[in-house]
Amino acid sequence: MSTLPRPSRPIGPIGLNELIVLTVLAHAAFAGARVAMTLTAIGLQASTLTVGLLLSMYSLLPTLLAIPGGRWIDRTGVRWPMTAGVVLVIAGILVPFVWLSLATLYVTAVLVGVGFLAYHLCAQKLAGELGGPDDRRHVFTLLAIGFSVSGFIGPTAAGFLIDGLGYRLAFGVIALAPIATLWRLHQRRSELSALGYTRAQGGPLRIWDLLRTAELRRLYLAVALLSAAWDVHQFLVPIYGASVGISASGIGLILGAFSVATLVVRLVLPLFLAQMSEWRAILVAHVVAAGVYAFYPRFDTLETLIALSFVLGLGLGISQPMVLSILHRVAPPHRIGEAAGLRVMLVNGTQTVLPGAFGALGGLFGVSLLFWGMAALVGAGGAAVGRHLVRQARNRSG
């Protein structure tokens, strides 16, 4: 495998490797807490609708705060938003450790969701500053590899911790990861204080100005559909797995297989960066996701579901580095935080609306219809991306 080039600019004494390690710890806690919250709610006999509402609360405030949060980071730098975000994640995870109930799970959902939003926007902004345009796809691929690692560790650990220690103690162990992140951020507080400033250039900031660029409009539509495919999988698998008799650790393995696949595809992605355009990779993600969702409800064995989850991870894992590369290439440099905030708003918007809506529909029509509906949505998005690529090819040949 070819080695990735070093970023052209380091972040002071804080380099990309350290940023990735801190992000792995924070995101493992976020992903693990989400799965632990879902499985705990199911263990407390919550309905499908209640589970959907819990997951919606995970994303409701981040949806509303993503754009203001991005602007805040552009103005103030990353130190305080990053630190405050990790503190909120820790507090949210420890609430059910102290008092376990459905009510406290709602508190967990809100605090962890808002906290990780702040951390994630800061980490993405810092990664985008590591190098010039030629480096960014490589930098974001490395960061995405980190997310794949933590996406495997968090859900898998949550399932085994619940089976081995019970619901309450599982949350206590998960909290150790963001506590380690907070300790390291405190050690690096002096360096962080000078990072992440991109002050806005005069005049009021209007989100519609970002959407005047046709490529950004297409990008944000793809973001909404692919993030829906990603997060609905995290919602449907625990419900579907429990309905066919799969254990908590088995469900964790299914979700973990998805993250392993995103890691695998991102490790080999640098070999194809020169040959594969960003939009072609996004089209591949759409096609694979539509196919897997169409087949999911036809199977109910652990081995088959792990395989389907792995294939879905291969497809969707390609998209995130490409989306971030396009975003940082097309968005105005002094509004990167805001543009990233709009992307996160769309991601969290799908996480807010779809679990509750899908939970209600699942109670009425069954889980299978939800898989097939998601296949239709992502397939329609893939058709739109395909038409865009055809137009590009015709323009070049003309």
Protein backbone atom coordinates (compact mmCIF):
# COMPACT_ATOMS: atom_id res chain seq x y z
CA MET A 1 0.00 0.00 0.00
CA SER A 2 1.23 3.46 -0.81
CA THR A 3 2.08 5.67 2.10
CA LEU A 4 0.16 8.86 2.59
CA PRO A 5 2.11 12.10 2.26
CA ARG A 6 2.78 14.15 5.32
CA PRO A 7 0.48 17.14 5.68
CA SER A 8 2.18 20.31 4.51
CA ARG A 9 1.43 22.22 7.74
CA PRO A 10 1.45 20.75 11.24
CA ILE A 11 -0.93 22.06 13.91
CA GLY A 12 1.77 23.44 16.19
CA PRO A 13 2.90 20.71 18.56
CA ILE A 14 -0.46 18.95 18.01
CA GLY A 15 -0.18 16.74 14.95
CA LEU A 16 -2.62 14.66 12.95
CA ASN A 17 -1.81 11.43 14.81
CA GLU A 18 -2.66 12.94 18.17
CA LEU A 19 -5.85 14.49 16.81
CA ILE A 20 -6.91 11.10 15.45
CA VAL A 21 -6.24 9.32 18.77
CA LEU A 22 -8.29 11.88 20.71
CA THR A 23 -11.07 11.60 18.14
CA VAL A 24 -11.07 7.81 18.37
CA LEU A 25 -11.57 8.03 22.14
CA ALA A 26 -14.33 10.65 21.92
CA HIS A 27 -16.18 8.95 19.07
CA ALA A 28 -15.91 5.47 20.64
CA ALA A 29 -17.72 6.89 23.67
CA PHE A 30 -20.33 8.57 21.47
CA ALA A 31 -21.00 5.45 19.39
CA GLY A 32 -20.85 3.11 22.37
CA ALA A 33 -23.22 5.24 24.43
CA ARG A 34 -25.69 5.35 21.56
CA VAL A 35 -25.80 1.57 21.22
CA ALA A 36 -25.85 1.10 25.02
CA MET A 37 -28.73 3.56 25.25
CA THR A 38 -30.68 1.69 22.54
CA LEU A 39 -30.11 -1.74 24.09
CA THR A 40 -30.86 -0.44 27.58
CA ALA A 41 -34.16 1.04 26.38
CA ILE A 42 -35.06 -2.29 24.75
CA GLY A 43 -34.09 -4.07 27.98
CA LEU A 44 -36.43 -1.74 29.90
CA GLN A 45 -39.26 -2.87 27.58
CA ALA A 46 -39.43 0.38 25.63
CA SER A 47 -41.53 0.34 22.46
CA THR A 48 -40.10 0.78 18.98
CA LEU A 49 -41.51 4.32 18.98
CA THR A 50 -39.80 5.13 22.29
CA VAL A 51 -36.45 3.84 21.02
CA GLY A 52 -36.88 5.98 17.92
CA LEU A 53 -37.68 9.06 20.00
CA LEU A 54 -34.60 8.44 22.17
CA LEU A 55 -32.36 8.35 19.13
CA SER A 56 -34.08 11.44 17.77
CA MET A 57 -33.21 13.29 20.97
CA TYR A 58 -29.58 12.32 20.37
CA SER A 59 -29.68 14.54 17.29
CA LEU A 60 -32.38 17.17 17.87
CA LEU A 61 -30.29 19.90 19.52
CA PRO A 62 -27.22 19.21 17.33
CA THR A 63 -29.47 19.79 14.33
CA LEU A 64 -30.46 23.21 15.68
CA LEU A 65 -27.01 24.16 16.98
CA ALA A 66 -24.72 22.91 14.21
CA ILE A 67 -24.62 26.12 12.14
CA PRO A 68 -24.36 28.53 15.12
CA GLY A 69 -21.75 26.18 16.58
CA GLY A 70 -19.69 26.27 13.39
CA ARG A 71 -19.80 30.08 13.36
CA TRP A 72 -18.81 30.14 17.04
CA ILE A 73 -15.76 27.99 16.32
CA ASP A 74 -14.81 30.22 13.36
CA ARG A 75 -14.83 33.21 15.73
CA THR A 76 -13.34 31.78 18.92
CA GLY A 77 -11.06 28.93 17.86
CA VAL A 78 -11.30 25.35 19.04
CA ARG A 79 -10.11 25.20 22.65
CA TRP A 80 -13.29 26.00 24.57
CA PRO A 81 -15.81 24.36 22.21
CA MET A 82 -13.71 21.20 22.10
CA THR A 83 -13.28 21.02 25.88
CA ALA A 84 -16.89 21.86 26.66
CA GLY A 85 -18.04 19.21 24.21
CA VAL A 86 -16.05 16.44 25.89
CA VAL A 87 -17.32 17.53 29.33
CA LEU A 88 -20.92 17.21 28.11
CA VAL A 89 -20.23 13.76 26.65
CA ILE A 90 -18.80 12.57 29.98
CA ALA A 91 -21.74 14.01 31.94
CA GLY A 92 -24.28 12.43 29.61
CA ILE A 93 -22.74 8.96 29.83
CA LEU A 94 -22.49 9.09 33.62
CA VAL A 95 -26.16 10.03 34.16
CA PRO A 96 -27.54 6.47 33.63
CA PHE A 97 -24.53 5.09 35.50
CA VAL A 98 -25.76 7.02 38.55
CA TRP A 99 -29.51 6.57 37.95
CA LEU A 100 -30.74 4.12 35.32
CA SER A 101 -34.20 4.74 33.88
CA LEU A 102 -35.87 5.64 30.60
CA ALA A 103 -36.04 9.26 31.79
CA THR A 104 -32.28 9.49 32.33
CA LEU A 105 -31.65 7.96 28.90
CA TYR A 106 -33.29 11.04 27.39
CA VAL A 107 -30.82 13.21 29.34
CA THR A 108 -27.96 11.05 28.04
CA ALA A 109 -29.17 11.46 24.47
CA VAL A 110 -29.27 15.26 24.68
CA LEU A 111 -25.95 15.78 26.49
CA VAL A 112 -23.91 13.27 24.47
CA GLY A 113 -25.39 14.52 21.19
CA VAL A 114 -24.63 18.20 21.85
CA GLY A 115 -21.23 17.45 23.35
CA PHE A 116 -19.98 15.37 20.47
CA LEU A 117 -21.27 17.96 18.00
CA ALA A 118 -18.91 20.56 19.47
CA TYR A 119 -15.96 18.18 19.53
CA HIS A 120 -16.62 16.87 16.01
CA LEU A 121 -16.81 20.31 14.39
CA CYS A 122 -13.52 21.31 16.02
CA ALA A 123 -11.74 18.09 15.01
CA GLN A 124 -12.94 18.41 11.42
CA LYS A 125 -11.85 22.05 11.24
CA LEU A 126 -8.38 21.25 12.57
CA ALA A 127 -7.99 18.36 10.13
CA GLY A 128 -8.94 20.63 7.24
CA GLU A 129 -6.17 23.05 8.21
CA LEU A 130 -3.46 20.40 8.11
CA GLY A 131 -2.57 20.86 4.48
CA GLY A 132 -3.34 22.33 1.12
CA PRO A 133 -5.95 21.13 -1.39
CA ASP A 134 -3.74 18.29 -2.62
CA ASP A 135 -3.41 16.87 0.90
CA ARG A 136 -7.01 17.04 2.06
CA ARG A 137 -8.36 13.79 0.65
CA HIS A 138 -5.45 11.98 2.31
CA VAL A 139 -5.88 13.83 5.62
CA PHE A 140 -9.62 13.19 5.74
CA THR A 141 -9.08 9.56 4.78
CA LEU A 142 -6.80 9.16 7.81
CA LEU A 143 -9.34 10.88 10.05
CA ALA A 144 -12.07 8.67 8.61
CA ILE A 145 -9.94 5.60 9.38
CA GLY A 146 -9.89 6.80 12.98
CA PHE A 147 -13.68 7.08 12.97
CA SER A 148 -13.90 3.53 11.60
CA VAL A 149 -11.75 2.22 14.44
CA SER A 150 -13.83 3.98 17.08
CA GLY A 151 -17.06 3.04 15.28
CA PHE A 152 -16.06 -0.60 15.74
CA ILE A 153 -14.77 -0.30 19.30
CA GLY A 154 -17.75 1.65 20.66
CA PRO A 155 -20.72 -0.50 19.58
CA THR A 156 -18.88 -3.81 19.99
CA ALA A 157 -17.66 -2.92 23.47
CA ALA A 158 -21.12 -1.68 24.46
CA GLY A 159 -22.70 -5.02 23.54
CA PHE A 160 -20.13 -7.11 25.42
CA LEU A 161 -20.12 -4.76 28.42
CA ILE A 162 -23.90 -5.03 28.73
CA ASP A 163 -23.81 -8.84 28.47
CA GLY A 164 -20.92 -9.07 30.96
CA LEU A 165 -21.52 -6.25 33.46
CA GLY A 166 -25.09 -5.14 33.00
CA TYR A 167 -26.52 -1.87 31.74
CA ARG A 168 -25.41 0.47 34.54
CA LEU A 169 -21.77 -0.57 34.74
CA ALA A 170 -21.48 -0.55 30.95
CA PHE A 171 -22.07 3.21 30.94
CA GLY A 172 -19.44 3.68 33.66
CA VAL A 173 -16.78 1.87 31.62
CA ILE A 174 -17.69 3.74 28.40
CA ALA A 175 -17.17 7.06 30.21
CA LEU A 176 -13.47 6.29 30.70
CA ALA A 177 -12.68 7.03 27.03
CA PRO A 178 -13.85 10.69 27.00
CA ILE A 179 -12.30 11.21 30.42
CA ALA A 180 -8.94 10.30 28.87
CA THR A 181 -9.65 12.74 26.01
CA LEU A 182 -10.44 15.54 28.47
CA TRP A 183 -7.23 14.91 30.38
CA ARG A 184 -5.17 15.23 27.18
CA LEU A 185 -7.03 18.37 26.06
CA HIS A 186 -6.23 19.92 29.43
CA GLN A 187 -2.56 19.12 28.92
CA ARG A 188 -2.68 20.78 25.47
CA ARG A 189 -4.75 23.81 26.50
CA SER A 190 -2.00 26.33 25.66
CA GLU A 191 -1.55 25.05 22.10
CA LEU A 192 -5.29 24.72 21.52
CA SER A 193 -5.90 28.33 22.51
CA ALA A 194 -4.26 29.58 19.31
CA LEU A 195 -5.91 27.19 16.83
CA GLY A 196 -8.95 27.19 14.59
CA TYR A 197 -9.57 30.91 14.00
CA THR A 198 -10.97 31.88 10.59
CA ARG A 199 -12.75 35.14 11.30
CA ALA A 200 -15.61 36.03 8.96
CA GLN A 201 -15.01 38.76 6.42
CA GLY A 202 -17.47 41.73 6.72
CA GLY A 203 -21.22 41.64 6.27
CA PRO A 204 -23.94 39.39 7.68
CA LEU A 205 -23.58 35.65 7.31
CA ARG A 206 -26.49 34.02 5.49
CA ILE A 207 -26.67 30.29 5.03
CA TRP A 208 -28.30 30.71 1.61
CA ASP A 209 -25.09 32.27 0.32
CA LEU A 210 -23.39 28.91 0.77
CA LEU A 211 -26.12 27.20 -1.26
CA ARG A 212 -25.67 29.42 -4.31
CA THR A 213 -22.91 27.03 -5.44
CA ALA A 214 -24.48 24.18 -7.42
CA GLU A 215 -21.83 21.70 -6.31
CA LEU A 216 -22.50 22.44 -2.64
CA ARG A 217 -26.23 21.95 -3.18
CA ARG A 218 -25.61 18.54 -4.74
CA LEU A 219 -23.16 17.71 -1.97
CA TYR A 220 -25.60 18.54 0.81
CA LEU A 221 -28.31 16.39 -0.81
CA ALA A 222 -25.88 13.46 -0.98
CA VAL A 223 -24.90 14.10 2.65
CA ALA A 224 -28.53 13.92 3.78
CA LEU A 225 -29.22 10.63 1.99
CA LEU A 226 -25.96 8.86 2.85
CA SER A 227 -26.07 9.93 6.49
CA ALA A 228 -29.65 8.64 6.62
CA ALA A 229 -28.44 5.30 5.24
CA TRP A 230 -25.65 5.23 7.83
CA ASP A 231 -27.73 6.15 10.87
CA VAL A 232 -30.92 4.28 10.05
CA HIS A 233 -28.74 1.17 9.99
CA GLN A 234 -27.63 1.91 13.56
CA PHE A 235 -31.30 2.30 14.54
CA LEU A 236 -32.82 -0.64 12.67
CA VAL A 237 -30.22 -3.32 13.42
CA PRO A 238 -30.81 -3.42 17.24
CA ILE A 239 -34.58 -3.54 16.71
CA TYR A 240 -34.44 -6.11 13.91
CA GLY A 241 -31.77 -8.17 15.66
CA ALA A 242 -33.75 -8.31 18.90
CA SER A 243 -36.90 -9.28 16.98
CA VAL A 244 -35.16 -12.34 15.46
CA GLY A 245 -33.57 -13.42 18.74
CA ILE A 246 -30.00 -12.14 18.40
CA SER A 247 -28.22 -11.29 21.68
CA ALA A 248 -26.85 -7.87 22.64
CA SER A 249 -23.29 -9.01 21.92
CA GLY A 250 -24.42 -10.39 18.56
CA ILE A 251 -26.03 -7.06 17.68
CA GLY A 252 -22.80 -5.35 18.71
CA LEU A 253 -20.89 -7.63 16.33
CA ILE A 254 -23.24 -6.78 13.46
CA LEU A 255 -22.73 -3.07 14.03
CA GLY A 256 -19.03 -3.63 14.60
CA ALA A 257 -18.74 -5.41 11.22
CA PHE A 258 -20.02 -2.24 9.57
CA SER A 259 -17.24 -0.22 11.19
CA VAL A 260 -14.57 -2.80 10.34
CA ALA A 261 -15.66 -2.54 6.72
CA THR A 262 -15.39 1.25 6.73
CA LEU A 263 -11.90 0.83 8.15
CA VAL A 264 -10.92 -1.70 5.46
CA VAL A 265 -12.19 0.40 2.57
CA ARG A 266 -10.51 3.54 3.92
CA LEU A 267 -7.20 1.72 4.32
CA VAL A 268 -7.20 0.75 0.64
CA LEU A 269 -8.80 3.99 -0.58
CA PRO A 270 -5.43 5.80 -1.00
CA LEU A 271 -4.58 3.28 -3.74
CA PHE A 272 -7.51 4.54 -5.83
CA LEU A 273 -7.54 8.27 -5.07
CA ALA A 274 -5.74 9.16 -8.30
CA GLN A 275 -8.12 7.08 -10.45
CA MET A 276 -11.46 7.68 -8.69
CA SER A 277 -13.16 11.07 -8.72
CA GLU A 278 -14.94 12.27 -5.59
CA TRP A 279 -18.40 12.13 -7.16
CA ARG A 280 -17.84 8.68 -8.64
CA ALA A 281 -17.01 7.38 -5.16
CA ILE A 282 -20.20 8.96 -3.82
CA LEU A 283 -22.19 7.20 -6.57
CA VAL A 284 -20.68 3.85 -5.53
CA ALA A 285 -21.82 4.52 -1.94
CA HIS A 286 -25.40 5.12 -3.12
CA VAL A 287 -25.55 1.97 -5.24
CA VAL A 288 -24.13 -0.34 -2.56
CA ALA A 289 -26.38 1.08 0.17
CA ALA A 290 -29.53 0.69 -1.94
CA GLY A 291 -28.68 -2.93 -2.74
CA VAL A 292 -27.90 -3.94 0.85
CA TYR A 293 -31.02 -2.32 2.28
CA ALA A 294 -33.14 -4.14 -0.29
CA PHE A 295 -31.78 -7.54 0.83
CA TYR A 296 -31.48 -7.01 4.62
CA PRO A 297 -34.95 -8.15 5.77
CA ARG A 298 -34.72 -11.38 3.75
CA PHE A 299 -32.20 -12.84 6.24
CA ASP A 300 -32.23 -13.48 10.00
CA THR A 301 -29.03 -15.40 10.85
CA LEU A 302 -26.18 -13.70 12.69
CA GLU A 303 -23.57 -14.65 10.10
CA THR A 304 -25.58 -13.31 7.17
CA LEU A 305 -26.45 -10.07 8.93
CA ILE A 306 -22.78 -9.53 9.78
CA ALA A 307 -21.92 -10.04 6.10
CA LEU A 308 -24.59 -7.57 4.93
CA SER A 309 -23.47 -5.03 7.50
CA PHE A 310 -19.88 -5.43 6.30
CA VAL A 311 -20.85 -4.84 2.65
CA LEU A 312 -22.87 -1.76 3.63
CA GLY A 313 -19.85 -0.43 5.51
CA LEU A 314 -17.64 -0.95 2.45
CA GLY A 315 -20.01 1.17 0.37
CA LEU A 316 -20.75 3.98 2.79
CA GLY A 317 -17.17 4.11 4.10
CA ILE A 318 -15.98 5.50 0.78
CA SER A 319 -18.17 8.58 0.96
CA GLN A 320 -17.13 10.53 4.06
CA PRO A 321 -13.55 11.49 3.06
CA MET A 322 -14.82 12.52 -0.37
CA VAL A 323 -17.64 14.63 1.06
CA LEU A 324 -15.25 16.46 3.38
CA SER A 325 -12.74 16.98 0.58
CA ILE A 326 -15.40 18.56 -1.67
CA LEU A 327 -16.68 20.68 1.23
CA HIS A 328 -13.28 22.16 2.05
CA ARG A 329 -12.53 22.71 -1.65
CA VAL A 330 -15.77 24.49 -2.55
CA ALA A 331 -16.79 26.39 0.62
CA PRO A 332 -15.37 29.89 1.28
CA PRO A 333 -12.21 29.56 3.42
CA HIS A 334 -13.48 31.95 6.13
CA ARG A 335 -16.74 29.98 6.47
CA ILE A 336 -15.43 26.41 6.73
CA GLY A 337 -16.81 25.97 10.24
CA GLU A 338 -20.22 27.21 9.16
CA ALA A 339 -20.24 25.01 6.03
CA ALA A 340 -19.26 22.02 8.18
CA GLY A 341 -22.01 23.02 10.60
CA LEU A 342 -24.57 22.89 7.78
CA ARG A 343 -23.36 19.41 6.86
CA VAL A 344 -23.66 18.29 10.48
CA MET A 345 -27.11 19.91 10.69
CA LEU A 346 -28.26 17.77 7.78
CA VAL A 347 -26.69 14.65 9.27
CA ASN A 348 -28.30 15.24 12.64
CA GLY A 349 -31.54 16.31 11.02
CA THR A 350 -31.88 12.86 9.46
CA GLN A 351 -30.98 11.33 12.82
CA THR A 352 -33.68 13.44 14.50
CA VAL A 353 -36.54 12.90 12.06
CA LEU A 354 -35.99 9.38 10.74
CA PRO A 355 -35.75 7.30 13.96
CA GLY A 356 -39.02 8.68 15.33
CA ALA A 357 -40.75 8.45 11.96
CA PHE A 358 -39.34 5.00 11.24
CA GLY A 359 -40.19 3.88 14.77
CA ALA A 360 -43.82 4.85 14.27
CA LEU A 361 -43.96 3.28 10.81
CA GLY A 362 -42.22 0.14 12.05
CA GLY A 363 -44.87 -0.31 14.71
CA LEU A 364 -47.56 -0.12 12.02
CA PHE A 365 -46.02 -1.89 9.04
CA GLY A 366 -43.05 -3.87 10.37
CA VAL A 367 -39.31 -3.38 10.11
CA SER A 368 -38.98 -4.90 6.62
CA LEU A 369 -40.82 -1.99 5.02
CA LEU A 370 -38.35 0.43 6.62
CA PHE A 371 -35.39 -1.35 5.03
CA TRP A 372 -37.05 -1.26 1.62
CA GLY A 373 -38.06 2.40 1.98
CA MET A 374 -34.46 3.31 2.76
CA ALA A 375 -33.32 1.37 -0.31
CA ALA A 376 -35.68 3.40 -2.49
CA LEU A 377 -34.52 6.76 -1.06
CA VAL A 378 -30.81 6.04 -1.47
CA GLY A 379 -31.37 4.55 -4.91
CA ALA A 380 -33.13 7.74 -6.05
CA GLY A 381 -30.19 9.80 -4.78
CA GLY A 382 -27.78 7.55 -6.65
CA ALA A 383 -29.73 8.10 -9.86
CA ALA A 384 -29.35 11.89 -9.41
CA VAL A 385 -25.58 11.59 -8.87
CA GLY A 386 -25.35 9.35 -11.94
CA ARG A 387 -27.11 11.96 -14.09
CA HIS A 388 -24.67 14.60 -12.84
CA LEU A 389 -21.69 12.43 -13.83
CA VAL A 390 -23.18 11.81 -17.28
CA ARG A 391 -23.60 15.58 -17.79
CA GLN A 392 -19.99 16.13 -16.70
CA ALA A 393 -18.75 13.53 -19.18
CA ARG A 394 -20.76 15.07 -22.01
CA ASN A 395 -19.44 18.56 -21.22
CA ARG A 396 -15.87 17.30 -21.28
CA SER A 397 -16.36 15.45 -24.57
CA GLY A 398 -18.20 18.43 -26.10
